Amino acid sequence: MAASGSSQSAAERREAQREALRKQRQAELRRQRTVRTIVIAAITVVALVLVAGAGFLVYRAAQPEGPVAVPKGMSTDQPYLTLGAPEDSGAPVVEVHLDFMCPFCGEFEQANGVDLAQFVDDESITLNLVLRNFLDTNSRSGDFSTRSANAMVCVYEDNPDNTLAFQKLMFDNQPTEGSAGLDDDEIFDLAQQAGASDEVRSCMRGSTYDRWVDEVSDPYGKEVDNSTPFVSIDGESWGGNNMMYEPGALKATLTERLSGDASDSGGASDAGGASDGGA
Protein backbone atom coordinates (compact mmCIF):
# COMPACT_ATOMS: atom_id res chain seq x y z
CA MET A 1 0.00 0.00 0.00
CA ALA A 2 2.85 2.37 0.82
CA ALA A 3 4.45 1.77 -2.59
CA SER A 4 1.13 2.36 -4.32
CA GLY A 5 0.60 5.59 -2.38
CA SER A 6 4.11 6.76 -3.15
CA SER A 7 3.59 5.96 -6.86
CA GLN A 8 0.32 7.90 -6.88
CA SER A 9 1.93 10.93 -5.31
CA ALA A 10 4.62 10.95 -8.00
CA ALA A 11 1.95 10.80 -10.71
CA GLU A 12 0.12 13.62 -9.07
CA ARG A 13 3.30 15.66 -8.98
CA ARG A 14 3.95 15.02 -12.67
CA GLU A 15 0.37 15.99 -13.47
CA ALA A 16 0.74 19.16 -11.42
CA GLN A 17 3.94 19.99 -13.27
CA ARG A 18 2.24 19.39 -16.59
CA GLU A 19 -0.66 21.60 -15.53
CA ALA A 20 1.69 24.36 -14.44
CA LEU A 21 3.53 24.20 -17.78
CA ARG A 22 0.24 24.23 -19.62
CA LYS A 23 -0.86 27.35 -17.71
CA GLN A 24 2.49 29.00 -18.43
CA ARG A 25 2.12 28.29 -22.14
CA GLN A 26 -1.41 29.66 -22.11
CA ALA A 27 -0.26 32.76 -20.29
CA GLU A 28 2.59 33.25 -22.78
CA LEU A 29 0.19 32.80 -25.68
CA ARG A 30 -2.18 35.37 -24.15
CA ARG A 31 0.75 37.77 -23.66
CA GLN A 32 1.87 37.31 -27.27
CA ARG A 33 -1.68 37.86 -28.52
CA THR A 34 -1.92 41.03 -26.42
CA VAL A 35 1.39 42.34 -27.74
CA ARG A 36 0.36 41.47 -31.29
CA THR A 37 -2.95 43.28 -30.84
CA ILE A 38 -1.22 46.37 -29.45
CA VAL A 39 1.32 46.41 -32.29
CA ILE A 40 -1.38 45.98 -34.93
CA ALA A 41 -3.46 48.72 -33.30
CA ALA A 42 -0.47 51.07 -33.17
CA ILE A 43 0.39 50.40 -36.81
CA THR A 44 -3.23 50.98 -37.75
CA VAL A 45 -3.34 54.30 -35.88
CA VAL A 46 -0.08 55.47 -37.49
CA ALA A 47 -1.34 54.41 -40.92
CA LEU A 48 -4.61 56.27 -40.38
CA VAL A 49 -2.72 59.40 -39.28
CA LEU A 50 -0.47 59.22 -42.34
CA VAL A 51 -3.42 58.69 -44.66
CA ALA A 52 -5.31 61.56 -43.04
CA GLY A 53 -2.25 63.81 -43.26
CA ALA A 54 -1.67 62.93 -46.90
CA GLY A 55 -5.32 63.51 -47.62
CA PHE A 56 -5.17 66.92 -45.95
CA LEU A 57 -2.09 67.88 -47.96
CA VAL A 58 -3.78 66.77 -51.17
CA TYR A 59 -6.87 68.75 -50.19
CA ARG A 60 -4.78 71.85 -49.42
CA ALA A 61 -2.86 71.50 -52.66
CA ALA A 62 -6.13 71.33 -54.58
CA GLN A 63 -7.45 74.53 -53.03
CA PRO A 64 -6.84 77.86 -54.78
CA GLU A 65 -4.18 79.91 -52.98
CA GLY A 66 -6.07 83.12 -53.40
CA PRO A 67 -4.88 86.33 -54.99
CA VAL A 68 -1.23 87.35 -54.79
CA ALA A 69 -0.69 90.08 -52.20
CA VAL A 70 0.50 93.36 -53.73
CA PRO A 71 1.48 96.63 -52.03
CA LYS A 72 -1.18 99.30 -51.63
CA GLY A 73 -1.66 101.37 -54.74
CA MET A 74 -0.21 98.77 -57.12
CA SER A 75 -2.15 96.78 -59.68
CA THR A 76 -2.14 93.01 -59.29
CA ASP A 77 -0.01 92.49 -62.38
CA GLN A 78 2.51 95.32 -61.88
CA PRO A 79 5.90 93.56 -61.77
CA TYR A 80 8.02 96.35 -60.29
CA LEU A 81 8.20 98.97 -57.55
CA THR A 82 7.87 102.54 -58.87
CA LEU A 83 9.65 105.58 -57.43
CA GLY A 84 10.12 109.18 -58.54
CA ALA A 85 7.96 110.80 -61.18
CA PRO A 86 4.59 109.22 -62.05
CA GLU A 87 4.78 106.82 -64.96
CA ASP A 88 2.51 108.97 -67.11
CA SER A 89 4.50 112.17 -66.46
CA GLY A 90 6.65 111.90 -69.56
CA ALA A 91 9.85 111.67 -67.52
CA PRO A 92 12.47 109.13 -68.63
CA VAL A 93 11.67 105.66 -67.30
CA VAL A 94 14.67 103.82 -65.87
CA GLU A 95 14.15 100.13 -65.15
CA VAL A 96 16.63 98.26 -62.99
CA HIS A 97 16.53 94.48 -62.43
CA LEU A 98 18.36 93.28 -59.34
CA ASP A 99 18.90 90.31 -57.05
CA PHE A 100 20.32 91.00 -53.60
CA MET A 101 22.65 88.00 -53.89
CA CYS A 102 24.06 89.26 -57.21
CA PRO A 103 27.59 90.70 -56.71
CA PHE A 104 27.42 92.70 -59.95
CA CYS A 105 24.21 94.31 -58.72
CA GLY A 106 26.24 95.46 -55.74
CA GLU A 107 28.80 96.98 -58.10
CA PHE A 108 26.03 98.74 -60.02
CA GLU A 109 24.66 100.14 -56.77
CA GLN A 110 28.06 101.43 -55.71
CA ALA A 111 28.54 103.17 -59.07
CA ASN A 112 25.04 104.59 -59.56
CA GLY A 113 22.95 104.32 -56.39
CA VAL A 114 23.50 107.86 -55.12
CA ASP A 115 22.87 109.38 -58.55
CA LEU A 116 19.65 107.43 -59.05
CA ALA A 117 18.43 108.43 -55.60
CA GLN A 118 18.98 112.09 -56.47
CA PHE A 119 17.06 111.79 -59.75
CA VAL A 120 14.23 110.07 -57.86
CA ASP A 121 14.19 112.74 -55.13
CA ASP A 122 13.96 115.43 -57.83
CA GLU A 123 11.21 113.41 -59.58
CA SER A 124 13.08 113.95 -62.83
CA ILE A 125 12.88 110.23 -63.71
CA THR A 126 10.55 107.31 -63.07
CA LEU A 127 12.51 104.45 -61.52
CA ASN A 128 11.06 100.95 -61.78
CA LEU A 129 12.75 98.31 -59.63
CA VAL A 130 12.29 94.70 -60.73
CA LEU A 131 13.13 92.31 -57.90
CA ARG A 132 14.57 88.92 -58.89
CA ASN A 133 15.04 85.78 -56.79
CA PHE A 134 16.68 83.39 -59.25
CA LEU A 135 19.85 83.36 -57.12
CA ASP A 136 18.10 81.72 -54.16
CA THR A 137 20.08 78.59 -54.98
CA ASN A 138 23.32 80.55 -54.53
CA SER A 139 22.68 80.91 -50.79
CA ARG A 140 23.01 78.09 -48.28
CA SER A 141 19.64 79.02 -46.80
CA GLY A 142 18.11 78.54 -50.25
CA ASP A 143 15.89 81.61 -49.95
CA PHE A 144 18.02 84.70 -49.30
CA SER A 145 17.06 86.41 -52.55
CA THR A 146 13.35 85.85 -51.91
CA ARG A 147 13.53 86.96 -48.27
CA SER A 148 15.47 90.09 -49.21
CA ALA A 149 13.10 90.96 -52.05
CA ASN A 150 10.11 90.42 -49.77
CA ALA A 151 11.70 92.75 -47.21
CA MET A 152 12.25 95.37 -49.93
CA VAL A 153 8.56 95.29 -50.84
CA CYS A 154 7.63 95.49 -47.14
CA VAL A 155 9.81 98.60 -46.77
CA TYR A 156 8.28 100.08 -49.95
CA GLU A 157 4.73 99.57 -48.69
CA ASP A 158 5.65 100.96 -45.27
CA ASN A 159 7.10 104.13 -46.84
CA PRO A 160 8.36 104.31 -50.43
CA ASP A 161 10.76 107.10 -49.47
CA ASN A 162 12.87 104.57 -47.52
CA THR A 163 13.20 102.09 -50.39
CA LEU A 164 16.47 103.24 -51.94
CA ALA A 165 18.09 103.80 -48.54
CA PHE A 166 17.26 100.20 -47.66
CA GLN A 167 18.55 99.00 -51.03
CA LYS A 168 21.85 100.80 -50.45
CA LEU A 169 22.23 99.30 -46.97
CA MET A 170 21.49 95.82 -48.30
CA PHE A 171 24.23 96.10 -50.91
CA ASP A 172 26.62 97.75 -48.45
CA ASN A 173 26.17 94.64 -46.30
CA GLN A 174 25.81 92.15 -49.14
CA PRO A 175 26.82 88.57 -48.27
CA THR A 176 29.07 86.58 -50.56
CA GLU A 177 27.53 84.11 -52.99
CA GLY A 178 27.32 80.64 -51.49
CA SER A 179 26.88 81.92 -47.94
CA ALA A 180 23.69 81.60 -45.90
CA GLY A 181 23.04 85.30 -46.38
CA LEU A 182 21.71 87.69 -43.78
CA ASP A 183 19.06 86.34 -41.43
CA ASP A 184 15.72 88.08 -41.02
CA ASP A 185 16.76 89.95 -37.86
CA GLU A 186 19.79 91.36 -39.66
CA ILE A 187 17.69 92.38 -42.64
CA PHE A 188 15.11 94.04 -40.38
CA ASP A 189 17.88 95.91 -38.58
CA LEU A 190 18.95 97.39 -41.93
CA ALA A 191 15.32 98.24 -42.70
CA GLN A 192 15.09 100.14 -39.41
CA GLN A 193 18.29 101.99 -40.22
CA ALA A 194 16.62 103.05 -43.48
CA GLY A 195 13.67 104.42 -41.51
CA ALA A 196 11.20 101.52 -41.62
CA SER A 197 8.60 101.06 -38.88
CA ASP A 198 7.97 97.95 -36.78
CA GLU A 199 5.23 96.98 -39.24
CA VAL A 200 7.96 95.82 -41.59
CA ARG A 201 8.98 93.05 -39.17
CA SER A 202 5.53 91.45 -39.19
CA CYS A 203 5.37 91.88 -42.97
CA MET A 204 8.69 90.05 -43.30
CA ARG A 205 7.74 87.29 -40.86
CA GLY A 206 4.54 86.67 -42.79
CA SER A 207 6.45 86.32 -46.09
CA THR A 208 3.76 88.66 -47.33
CA TYR A 209 5.20 89.30 -50.77
CA ASP A 210 7.10 86.07 -51.45
CA ARG A 211 4.48 85.01 -53.98
CA TRP A 212 4.52 88.42 -55.69
CA VAL A 213 8.27 88.12 -56.13
CA ASP A 214 8.04 84.50 -57.26
CA GLU A 215 4.98 84.74 -59.50
CA VAL A 216 4.96 88.33 -60.79
CA SER A 217 8.25 90.19 -60.50
CA ASP A 218 10.81 87.44 -61.16
CA PRO A 219 8.98 85.94 -64.19
CA TYR A 220 8.73 89.41 -65.73
CA GLY A 221 12.47 89.95 -65.25
CA LYS A 222 13.21 86.57 -66.77
CA GLU A 223 11.07 87.39 -69.79
CA VAL A 224 12.72 90.78 -70.39
CA ASP A 225 16.33 89.71 -69.83
CA ASN A 226 17.32 86.77 -67.66
CA SER A 227 20.29 88.45 -66.04
CA THR A 228 21.12 90.90 -63.27
CA PRO A 229 21.80 93.69 -63.19
CA PHE A 230 19.80 94.71 -66.22
CA VAL A 231 19.11 98.38 -66.96
CA SER A 232 16.90 100.01 -69.56
CA ILE A 233 15.94 103.61 -70.26
CA ASP A 234 12.58 104.14 -71.94
CA GLY A 235 12.52 100.46 -72.87
CA GLU A 236 15.97 100.31 -74.45
CA SER A 237 18.80 98.42 -72.77
CA TRP A 238 21.65 100.50 -71.41
CA GLY A 239 25.10 99.87 -69.99
CA GLY A 240 26.88 97.58 -72.43
CA ASN A 241 30.65 97.02 -72.29
CA ASN A 242 30.57 97.33 -68.49
CA MET A 243 29.45 100.95 -68.81
CA MET A 244 26.87 100.39 -66.07
CA TYR A 245 29.70 99.92 -63.56
CA GLU A 246 31.39 103.24 -64.38
CA PRO A 247 30.61 105.91 -61.76
CA GLY A 248 28.87 108.87 -63.36
CA ALA A 249 28.06 107.17 -66.66
CA LEU A 250 24.35 106.69 -65.95
CA LYS A 251 24.11 110.19 -64.50
CA ALA A 252 25.62 111.63 -67.66
CA THR A 253 23.22 109.65 -69.85
CA LEU A 254 20.16 110.79 -67.91
CA THR A 255 21.36 114.38 -67.77
CA GLU A 256 21.68 114.37 -71.55
CA ARG A 257 18.26 112.80 -71.91
CA LEU A 258 16.69 115.35 -69.62
CA SER A 259 18.35 118.21 -71.46
CA GLY A 260 16.92 116.92 -74.71
CA ASP A 261 20.25 115.72 -76.08
CA ALA A 262 19.51 112.02 -76.70
CA SER A 263 22.85 111.37 -78.36
CA ASP A 264 24.33 107.91 -78.74
CA SER A 265 27.27 108.65 -76.45
CA GLY A 266 26.25 106.53 -73.48
CA GLY A 267 22.56 107.13 -73.93
CA ALA A 268 19.74 104.65 -73.91
CA SER A 269 20.67 102.46 -76.82
CA ASP A 270 21.16 99.00 -78.04
CA ALA A 271 24.30 97.07 -77.17
CA GLY A 272 26.21 98.72 -80.03
CA GLY A 273 25.35 102.23 -78.83
CA ALA A 274 26.44 101.39 -75.30
CA SER A 275 29.71 100.03 -76.63
CA ASP A 276 30.34 103.24 -78.60
CA GLY A 277 29.61 105.32 -75.53
CA GLY A 278 32.03 103.31 -73.45
CA ALA A 279 34.87 103.51 -75.94
mmCIF file of C-alpha atoms in Angstrom:
data_model
loop_
_atom_site.group_PDB
_atom_site.id
_atom_site.type_symbol
_atom_site.label_atom_id
_atom_site.label_comp_id
_atom_site.label_asym_id
_atom_site.label_seq_id
_atom_site.Cartn_x
_atom_site.Cartn_y
_atom_site.Cartn_z
ATOM 1 C CA MET A 1 0.000 0.000 0.000
ATOM 2 C CA ALA A 2 2.854 2.366 0.820
ATOM 3 C CA ALA A 3 4.448 1.768 -2.594
ATOM 4 C CA SER A 4 1.131 2.362 -4.318
ATOM 5 C CA GLY A 5 0.602 5.587 -2.381
ATOM 6 C CA SER A 6 4.111 6.764 -3.150
ATOM 7 C CA SER A 7 3.586 5.955 -6.863
ATOM 8 C CA GLN A 8 0.320 7.902 -6.878
ATOM 9 C CA SER A 9 1.931 10.934 -5.308
ATOM 10 C CA ALA A 10 4.623 10.953 -8.003
ATOM 11 C CA ALA A 11 1.949 10.798 -10.709
ATOM 12 C CA GLU A 12 0.118 13.620 -9.073
ATOM 13 C CA ARG A 13 3.297 15.665 -8.979
ATOM 14 C CA ARG A 14 3.946 15.019 -12.675
ATOM 15 C CA GLU A 15 0.374 15.992 -13.472
ATOM 16 C CA ALA A 16 0.737 19.156 -11.420
ATOM 17 C CA GLN A 17 3.941 19.993 -13.274
ATOM 18 C CA ARG A 18 2.239 19.388 -16.594
ATOM 19 C CA GLU A 19 -0.661 21.598 -15.528
ATOM 20 C CA ALA A 20 1.694 24.361 -14.438
ATOM 21 C CA LEU A 21 3.526 24.197 -17.779
ATOM 22 C CA ARG A 22 0.236 24.233 -19.615
ATOM 23 C CA LYS A 23 -0.863 27.349 -17.711
ATOM 24 C CA GLN A 24 2.492 29.004 -18.434
ATOM 25 C CA ARG A 25 2.120 28.287 -22.136
ATOM 26 C CA GLN A 26 -1.414 29.664 -22.113
ATOM 27 C CA ALA A 27 -0.261 32.762 -20.288
ATOM 28 C CA GLU A 28 2.586 33.248 -22.776
ATOM 29 C CA LEU A 29 0.191 32.802 -25.683
ATOM 30 C CA ARG A 30 -2.176 35.367 -24.151
ATOM 31 C CA ARG A 31 0.751 37.769 -23.664
ATOM 32 C CA GLN A 32 1.871 37.311 -27.275
ATOM 33 C CA ARG A 33 -1.679 37.857 -28.516
ATOM 34 C CA THR A 34 -1.924 41.027 -26.422
ATOM 35 C CA VAL A 35 1.391 42.339 -27.743
ATOM 36 C CA ARG A 36 0.362 41.468 -31.288
ATOM 37 C CA THR A 37 -2.949 43.276 -30.836
ATOM 38 C CA ILE A 38 -1.222 46.365 -29.447
ATOM 39 C CA VAL A 39 1.316 46.408 -32.295
ATOM 40 C CA ILE A 40 -1.383 45.983 -34.927
ATOM 41 C CA ALA A 41 -3.460 48.724 -33.299
ATOM 42 C CA ALA A 42 -0.473 51.072 -33.172
ATOM 43 C CA ILE A 43 0.389 50.403 -36.806
ATOM 44 C CA THR A 44 -3.228 50.978 -37.750
ATOM 45 C CA VAL A 45 -3.337 54.300 -35.882
ATOM 46 C CA VAL A 46 -0.078 55.473 -37.493
ATOM 47 C CA ALA A 47 -1.345 54.413 -40.918
ATOM 48 C CA LEU A 48 -4.606 56.273 -40.378
ATOM 49 C CA VAL A 49 -2.723 59.398 -39.277
ATOM 50 C CA LEU A 50 -0.472 59.218 -42.339
ATOM 51 C CA VAL A 51 -3.418 58.694 -44.659
ATOM 52 C CA ALA A 52 -5.313 61.563 -43.041
ATOM 53 C CA GLY A 53 -2.248 63.806 -43.261
ATOM 54 C CA ALA A 54 -1.674 62.926 -46.896
ATOM 55 C CA GLY A 55 -5.324 63.514 -47.621
ATOM 56 C CA PHE A 56 -5.174 66.924 -45.952
ATOM 57 C CA LEU A 57 -2.090 67.879 -47.965
ATOM 58 C CA VAL A 58 -3.782 66.771 -51.172
ATOM 59 C CA TYR A 59 -6.866 68.753 -50.186
ATOM 60 C CA ARG A 60 -4.781 71.853 -49.416
ATOM 61 C CA ALA A 61 -2.861 71.504 -52.661
ATOM 62 C CA ALA A 62 -6.126 71.327 -54.583
ATOM 63 C CA GLN A 63 -7.448 74.534 -53.029
ATOM 64 C CA PRO A 64 -6.837 77.862 -54.782
ATOM 65 C CA GLU A 65 -4.178 79.914 -52.983
ATOM 66 C CA GLY A 66 -6.075 83.119 -53.405
ATOM 67 C CA PRO A 67 -4.878 86.335 -54.991
ATOM 68 C CA VAL A 68 -1.231 87.353 -54.785
ATOM 69 C CA ALA A 69 -0.686 90.082 -52.203
ATOM 70 C CA VAL A 70 0.498 93.356 -53.731
ATOM 71 C CA PRO A 71 1.475 96.627 -52.026
ATOM 72 C CA LYS A 72 -1.176 99.297 -51.634
ATOM 73 C CA GLY A 73 -1.661 101.366 -54.742
ATOM 74 C CA MET A 74 -0.207 98.767 -57.119
ATOM 75 C CA SER A 75 -2.152 96.776 -59.682
ATOM 76 C CA THR A 76 -2.137 93.008 -59.285
ATOM 77 C CA ASP A 77 -0.008 92.485 -62.381
ATOM 78 C CA GLN A 78 2.506 95.316 -61.878
ATOM 79 C CA PRO A 79 5.904 93.561 -61.772
ATOM 80 C CA TYR A 80 8.024 96.355 -60.293
ATOM 81 C CA LEU A 81 8.201 98.975 -57.548
ATOM 82 C CA THR A 82 7.866 102.542 -58.868
ATOM 83 C CA LEU A 83 9.648 105.582 -57.434
ATOM 84 C CA GLY A 84 10.118 109.175 -58.537
ATOM 85 C CA ALA A 85 7.964 110.800 -61.181
ATOM 86 C CA PRO A 86 4.589 109.224 -62.046
ATOM 87 C CA GLU A 87 4.783 106.816 -64.962
ATOM 88 C CA ASP A 88 2.515 108.974 -67.115
ATOM 89 C CA SER A 89 4.502 112.169 -66.456
ATOM 90 C CA GLY A 90 6.651 111.898 -69.562
ATOM 91 C CA ALA A 91 9.854 111.666 -67.524
ATOM 92 C CA PRO A 92 12.471 109.132 -68.632
ATOM 93 C CA VAL A 93 11.668 105.663 -67.304
ATOM 94 C CA VAL A 94 14.672 103.823 -65.874
ATOM 95 C CA GLU A 95 14.153 100.135 -65.150
ATOM 96 C CA VAL A 96 16.633 98.258 -62.989
ATOM 97 C CA HIS A 97 16.535 94.477 -62.435
ATOM 98 C CA LEU A 98 18.365 93.282 -59.339
ATOM 99 C CA ASP A 99 18.901 90.314 -57.049
ATOM 100 C CA PHE A 100 20.317 90.996 -53.595
ATOM 101 C CA MET A 101 22.654 88.001 -53.886
ATOM 102 C CA CYS A 102 24.061 89.265 -57.214
ATOM 103 C CA PRO A 103 27.594 90.702 -56.708
ATOM 104 C CA PHE A 104 27.422 92.702 -59.950
ATOM 105 C CA CYS A 105 24.207 94.310 -58.716
ATOM 106 C CA GLY A 106 26.240 95.465 -55.741
ATOM 107 C CA GLU A 107 28.803 96.979 -58.098
ATOM 108 C CA PHE A 108 26.034 98.743 -60.015
ATOM 109 C CA GLU A 109 24.660 100.141 -56.772
ATOM 110 C CA GLN A 110 28.064 101.431 -55.712
ATOM 111 C CA ALA A 111 28.536 103.166 -59.074
ATOM 112 C CA ASN A 112 25.038 104.587 -59.557
ATOM 113 C CA GLY A 113 22.952 104.318 -56.394
ATOM 114 C CA VAL A 114 23.499 107.859 -55.117
ATOM 115 C CA ASP A 115 22.867 109.377 -58.554
ATOM 116 C CA LEU A 116 19.654 107.429 -59.054
ATOM 117 C CA ALA A 117 18.429 108.426 -55.604
ATOM 118 C CA GLN A 118 18.980 112.092 -56.473
ATOM 119 C CA PHE A 119 17.056 111.793 -59.749
ATOM 120 C CA VAL A 120 14.233 110.068 -57.858
ATOM 121 C CA ASP A 121 14.185 112.738 -55.127
ATOM 122 C CA ASP A 122 13.958 115.425 -57.827
ATOM 123 C CA GLU A 123 11.212 113.415 -59.581
ATOM 124 C CA SER A 124 13.083 113.947 -62.834
ATOM 125 C CA ILE A 125 12.878 110.228 -63.706
ATOM 126 C CA THR A 126 10.554 107.310 -63.073
ATOM 127 C CA LEU A 127 12.510 104.451 -61.515
ATOM 128 C CA ASN A 128 11.065 100.947 -61.780
ATOM 129 C CA LEU A 129 12.754 98.312 -59.632
ATOM 130 C CA VAL A 130 12.293 94.701 -60.726
ATOM 131 C CA LEU A 131 13.133 92.305 -57.901
ATOM 132 C CA ARG A 132 14.567 88.923 -58.885
ATOM 133 C CA ASN A 133 15.036 85.778 -56.795
ATOM 134 C CA PHE A 134 16.681 83.389 -59.247
ATOM 135 C CA LEU A 135 19.852 83.362 -57.123
ATOM 136 C CA ASP A 136 18.103 81.717 -54.161
ATOM 137 C CA THR A 137 20.078 78.590 -54.984
ATOM 138 C CA ASN A 138 23.319 80.551 -54.526
ATOM 139 C CA SER A 139 22.679 80.910 -50.794
ATOM 140 C CA ARG A 140 23.007 78.086 -48.282
ATOM 141 C CA SER A 141 19.645 79.021 -46.798
ATOM 142 C CA GLY A 142 18.106 78.544 -50.246
ATOM 143 C CA ASP A 143 15.890 81.612 -49.954
ATOM 144 C CA PHE A 144 18.024 84.695 -49.298
ATOM 145 C CA SER A 145 17.064 86.413 -52.554
ATOM 146 C CA THR A 146 13.355 85.854 -51.912
ATOM 147 C CA ARG A 147 13.532 86.964 -48.268
ATOM 148 C CA SER A 148 15.471 90.094 -49.212
ATOM 149 C CA ALA A 149 13.104 90.955 -52.052
ATOM 150 C CA ASN A 150 10.106 90.424 -49.768
ATOM 151 C CA ALA A 151 11.703 92.753 -47.208
ATOM 152 C CA MET A 152 12.248 95.369 -49.927
ATOM 153 C CA VAL A 153 8.558 95.292 -50.835
ATOM 154 C CA CYS A 154 7.628 95.489 -47.137
ATOM 155 C CA VAL A 155 9.806 98.598 -46.772
ATOM 156 C CA TYR A 156 8.281 100.077 -49.948
ATOM 157 C CA GLU A 157 4.735 99.566 -48.693
ATOM 158 C CA ASP A 158 5.650 100.959 -45.272
ATOM 159 C CA ASN A 159 7.099 104.128 -46.836
ATOM 160 C CA PRO A 160 8.360 104.311 -50.432
ATOM 161 C CA ASP A 161 10.759 107.097 -49.466
ATOM 162 C CA ASN A 162 12.866 104.566 -47.521
ATOM 163 C CA THR A 163 13.201 102.087 -50.386
ATOM 164 C CA LEU A 164 16.465 103.242 -51.941
ATOM 165 C CA ALA A 165 18.087 103.804 -48.544
ATOM 166 C CA PHE A 166 17.262 100.205 -47.663
ATOM 167 C CA GLN A 167 18.547 99.004 -51.033
ATOM 168 C CA LYS A 168 21.854 100.795 -50.450
ATOM 169 C CA LEU A 169 22.227 99.299 -46.972
ATOM 170 C CA MET A 170 21.488 95.824 -48.300
ATOM 171 C CA PHE A 171 24.228 96.096 -50.906
ATOM 172 C CA ASP A 172 26.619 97.748 -48.447
ATOM 173 C CA ASN A 173 26.172 94.635 -46.297
ATOM 174 C CA GLN A 174 25.814 92.146 -49.142
ATOM 175 C CA PRO A 175 26.816 88.567 -48.270
ATOM 176 C CA THR A 176 29.069 86.576 -50.558
ATOM 177 C CA GLU A 177 27.534 84.112 -52.985
ATOM 178 C CA GLY A 178 27.319 80.636 -51.491
ATOM 179 C CA SER A 179 26.882 81.917 -47.942
ATOM 180 C CA ALA A 180 23.688 81.600 -45.900
ATOM 181 C CA GLY A 181 23.042 85.303 -46.383
ATOM 182 C CA LEU A 182 21.709 87.692 -43.780
ATOM 183 C CA ASP A 183 19.059 86.340 -41.432
ATOM 184 C CA ASP A 184 15.715 88.081 -41.015
ATOM 185 C CA ASP A 185 16.763 89.945 -37.859
ATOM 186 C CA GLU A 186 19.793 91.359 -39.658
ATOM 187 C CA ILE A 187 17.686 92.384 -42.642
ATOM 188 C CA PHE A 188 15.111 94.040 -40.384
ATOM 189 C CA ASP A 189 17.882 95.906 -38.576
ATOM 190 C CA LEU A 190 18.950 97.390 -41.930
ATOM 191 C CA ALA A 191 15.323 98.241 -42.699
ATOM 192 C CA GLN A 192 15.088 100.136 -39.413
ATOM 193 C CA GLN A 193 18.287 101.985 -40.216
ATOM 194 C CA ALA A 194 16.624 103.048 -43.478
ATOM 195 C CA GLY A 195 13.667 104.421 -41.510
ATOM 196 C CA ALA A 196 11.197 101.517 -41.616
ATOM 197 C CA SER A 197 8.604 101.063 -38.881
ATOM 198 C CA ASP A 198 7.969 97.955 -36.780
ATOM 199 C CA GLU A 199 5.228 96.978 -39.241
ATOM 200 C CA VAL A 200 7.956 95.818 -41.595
ATOM 201 C CA ARG A 201 8.982 93.054 -39.172
ATOM 202 C CA SER A 202 5.530 91.451 -39.192
ATOM 203 C CA CYS A 203 5.368 91.878 -42.975
ATOM 204 C CA MET A 204 8.692 90.053 -43.304
ATOM 205 C CA ARG A 205 7.735 87.294 -40.861
ATOM 206 C CA GLY A 206 4.543 86.672 -42.787
ATOM 207 C CA SER A 207 6.453 86.319 -46.090
ATOM 208 C CA THR A 208 3.757 88.662 -47.326
ATOM 209 C CA TYR A 209 5.197 89.296 -50.773
ATOM 210 C CA ASP A 210 7.099 86.069 -51.452
ATOM 211 C CA ARG A 211 4.484 85.013 -53.979
ATOM 212 C CA TRP A 212 4.516 88.416 -55.688
ATOM 213 C CA VAL A 213 8.271 88.122 -56.129
ATOM 214 C CA ASP A 214 8.040 84.501 -57.261
ATOM 215 C CA GLU A 215 4.980 84.745 -59.503
ATOM 216 C CA VAL A 216 4.958 88.328 -60.789
ATOM 217 C CA SER A 217 8.255 90.194 -60.500
ATOM 218 C CA ASP A 218 10.808 87.439 -61.157
ATOM 219 C CA PRO A 219 8.977 85.940 -64.194
ATOM 220 C CA TYR A 220 8.734 89.414 -65.731
ATOM 221 C CA GLY A 221 12.467 89.948 -65.251
ATOM 222 C CA LYS A 222 13.209 86.566 -66.771
ATOM 223 C CA GLU A 223 11.069 87.395 -69.793
ATOM 224 C CA VAL A 224 12.724 90.777 -70.388
ATOM 225 C CA ASP A 225 16.333 89.707 -69.833
ATOM 226 C CA ASN A 226 17.317 86.765 -67.665
ATOM 227 C CA SER A 227 20.287 88.445 -66.037
ATOM 228 C CA THR A 228 21.116 90.896 -63.270
ATOM 229 C CA PRO A 229 21.799 93.690 -63.188
ATOM 230 C CA PHE A 230 19.800 94.711 -66.215
ATOM 231 C CA VAL A 231 19.109 98.382 -66.962
ATOM 232 C CA SER A 232 16.899 100.008 -69.561
ATOM 233 C CA ILE A 233 15.944 103.606 -70.262
ATOM 234 C CA ASP A 234 12.579 104.142 -71.938
ATOM 235 C CA GLY A 235 12.518 100.459 -72.871
ATOM 236 C CA GLU A 236 15.973 100.307 -74.451
ATOM 237 C CA SER A 237 18.801 98.418 -72.774
ATOM 238 C CA TRP A 238 21.651 100.503 -71.409
ATOM 239 C CA GLY A 239 25.097 99.869 -69.991
ATOM 240 C CA GLY A 240 26.880 97.578 -72.427
ATOM 241 C CA ASN A 241 30.646 97.016 -72.294
ATOM 242 C CA ASN A 242 30.567 97.330 -68.491
ATOM 243 C CA MET A 243 29.449 100.946 -68.806
ATOM 244 C CA MET A 244 26.874 100.394 -66.070
ATOM 245 C CA TYR A 245 29.698 99.918 -63.560
ATOM 246 C CA GLU A 246 31.394 103.244 -64.385
ATOM 247 C CA PRO A 247 30.610 105.911 -61.765
ATOM 248 C CA GLY A 248 28.869 108.875 -63.364
ATOM 249 C CA ALA A 249 28.056 107.166 -66.662
ATOM 250 C CA LEU A 250 24.351 106.686 -65.948
ATOM 251 C CA LYS A 251 24.111 110.191 -64.497
ATOM 252 C CA ALA A 252 25.619 111.633 -67.659
ATOM 253 C CA THR A 253 23.220 109.652 -69.846
ATOM 254 C CA LEU A 254 20.160 110.787 -67.912
ATOM 255 C CA THR A 255 21.360 114.378 -67.773
ATOM 256 C CA GLU A 256 21.684 114.372 -71.551
ATOM 257 C CA ARG A 257 18.260 112.796 -71.907
ATOM 258 C CA LEU A 258 16.690 115.351 -69.617
ATOM 259 C CA SER A 259 18.352 118.212 -71.456
ATOM 260 C CA GLY A 260 16.920 116.917 -74.710
ATOM 261 C CA ASP A 261 20.249 115.723 -76.075
ATOM 262 C CA ALA A 262 19.510 112.024 -76.704
ATOM 263 C CA SER A 263 22.848 111.368 -78.364
ATOM 264 C CA ASP A 264 24.329 107.912 -78.742
ATOM 265 C CA SER A 265 27.267 108.651 -76.445
ATOM 266 C CA GLY A 266 26.245 106.527 -73.483
ATOM 267 C CA GLY A 267 22.558 107.133 -73.929
ATOM 268 C CA ALA A 268 19.740 104.653 -73.908
ATOM 269 C CA SER A 269 20.673 102.456 -76.823
ATOM 270 C CA ASP A 270 21.157 98.996 -78.039
ATOM 271 C CA ALA A 271 24.302 97.070 -77.167
ATOM 272 C CA GLY A 272 26.208 98.724 -80.029
ATOM 273 C CA GLY A 273 25.354 102.230 -78.826
ATOM 274 C CA ALA A 274 26.444 101.387 -75.298
ATOM 275 C CA SER A 275 29.713 100.032 -76.633
ATOM 276 C CA ASP A 276 30.339 103.236 -78.600
ATOM 277 C CA GLY A 277 29.607 105.322 -75.527
ATOM 278 C CA GLY A 278 32.029 103.309 -73.446
ATOM 279 C CA ALA A 279 34.870 103.510 -75.944
#
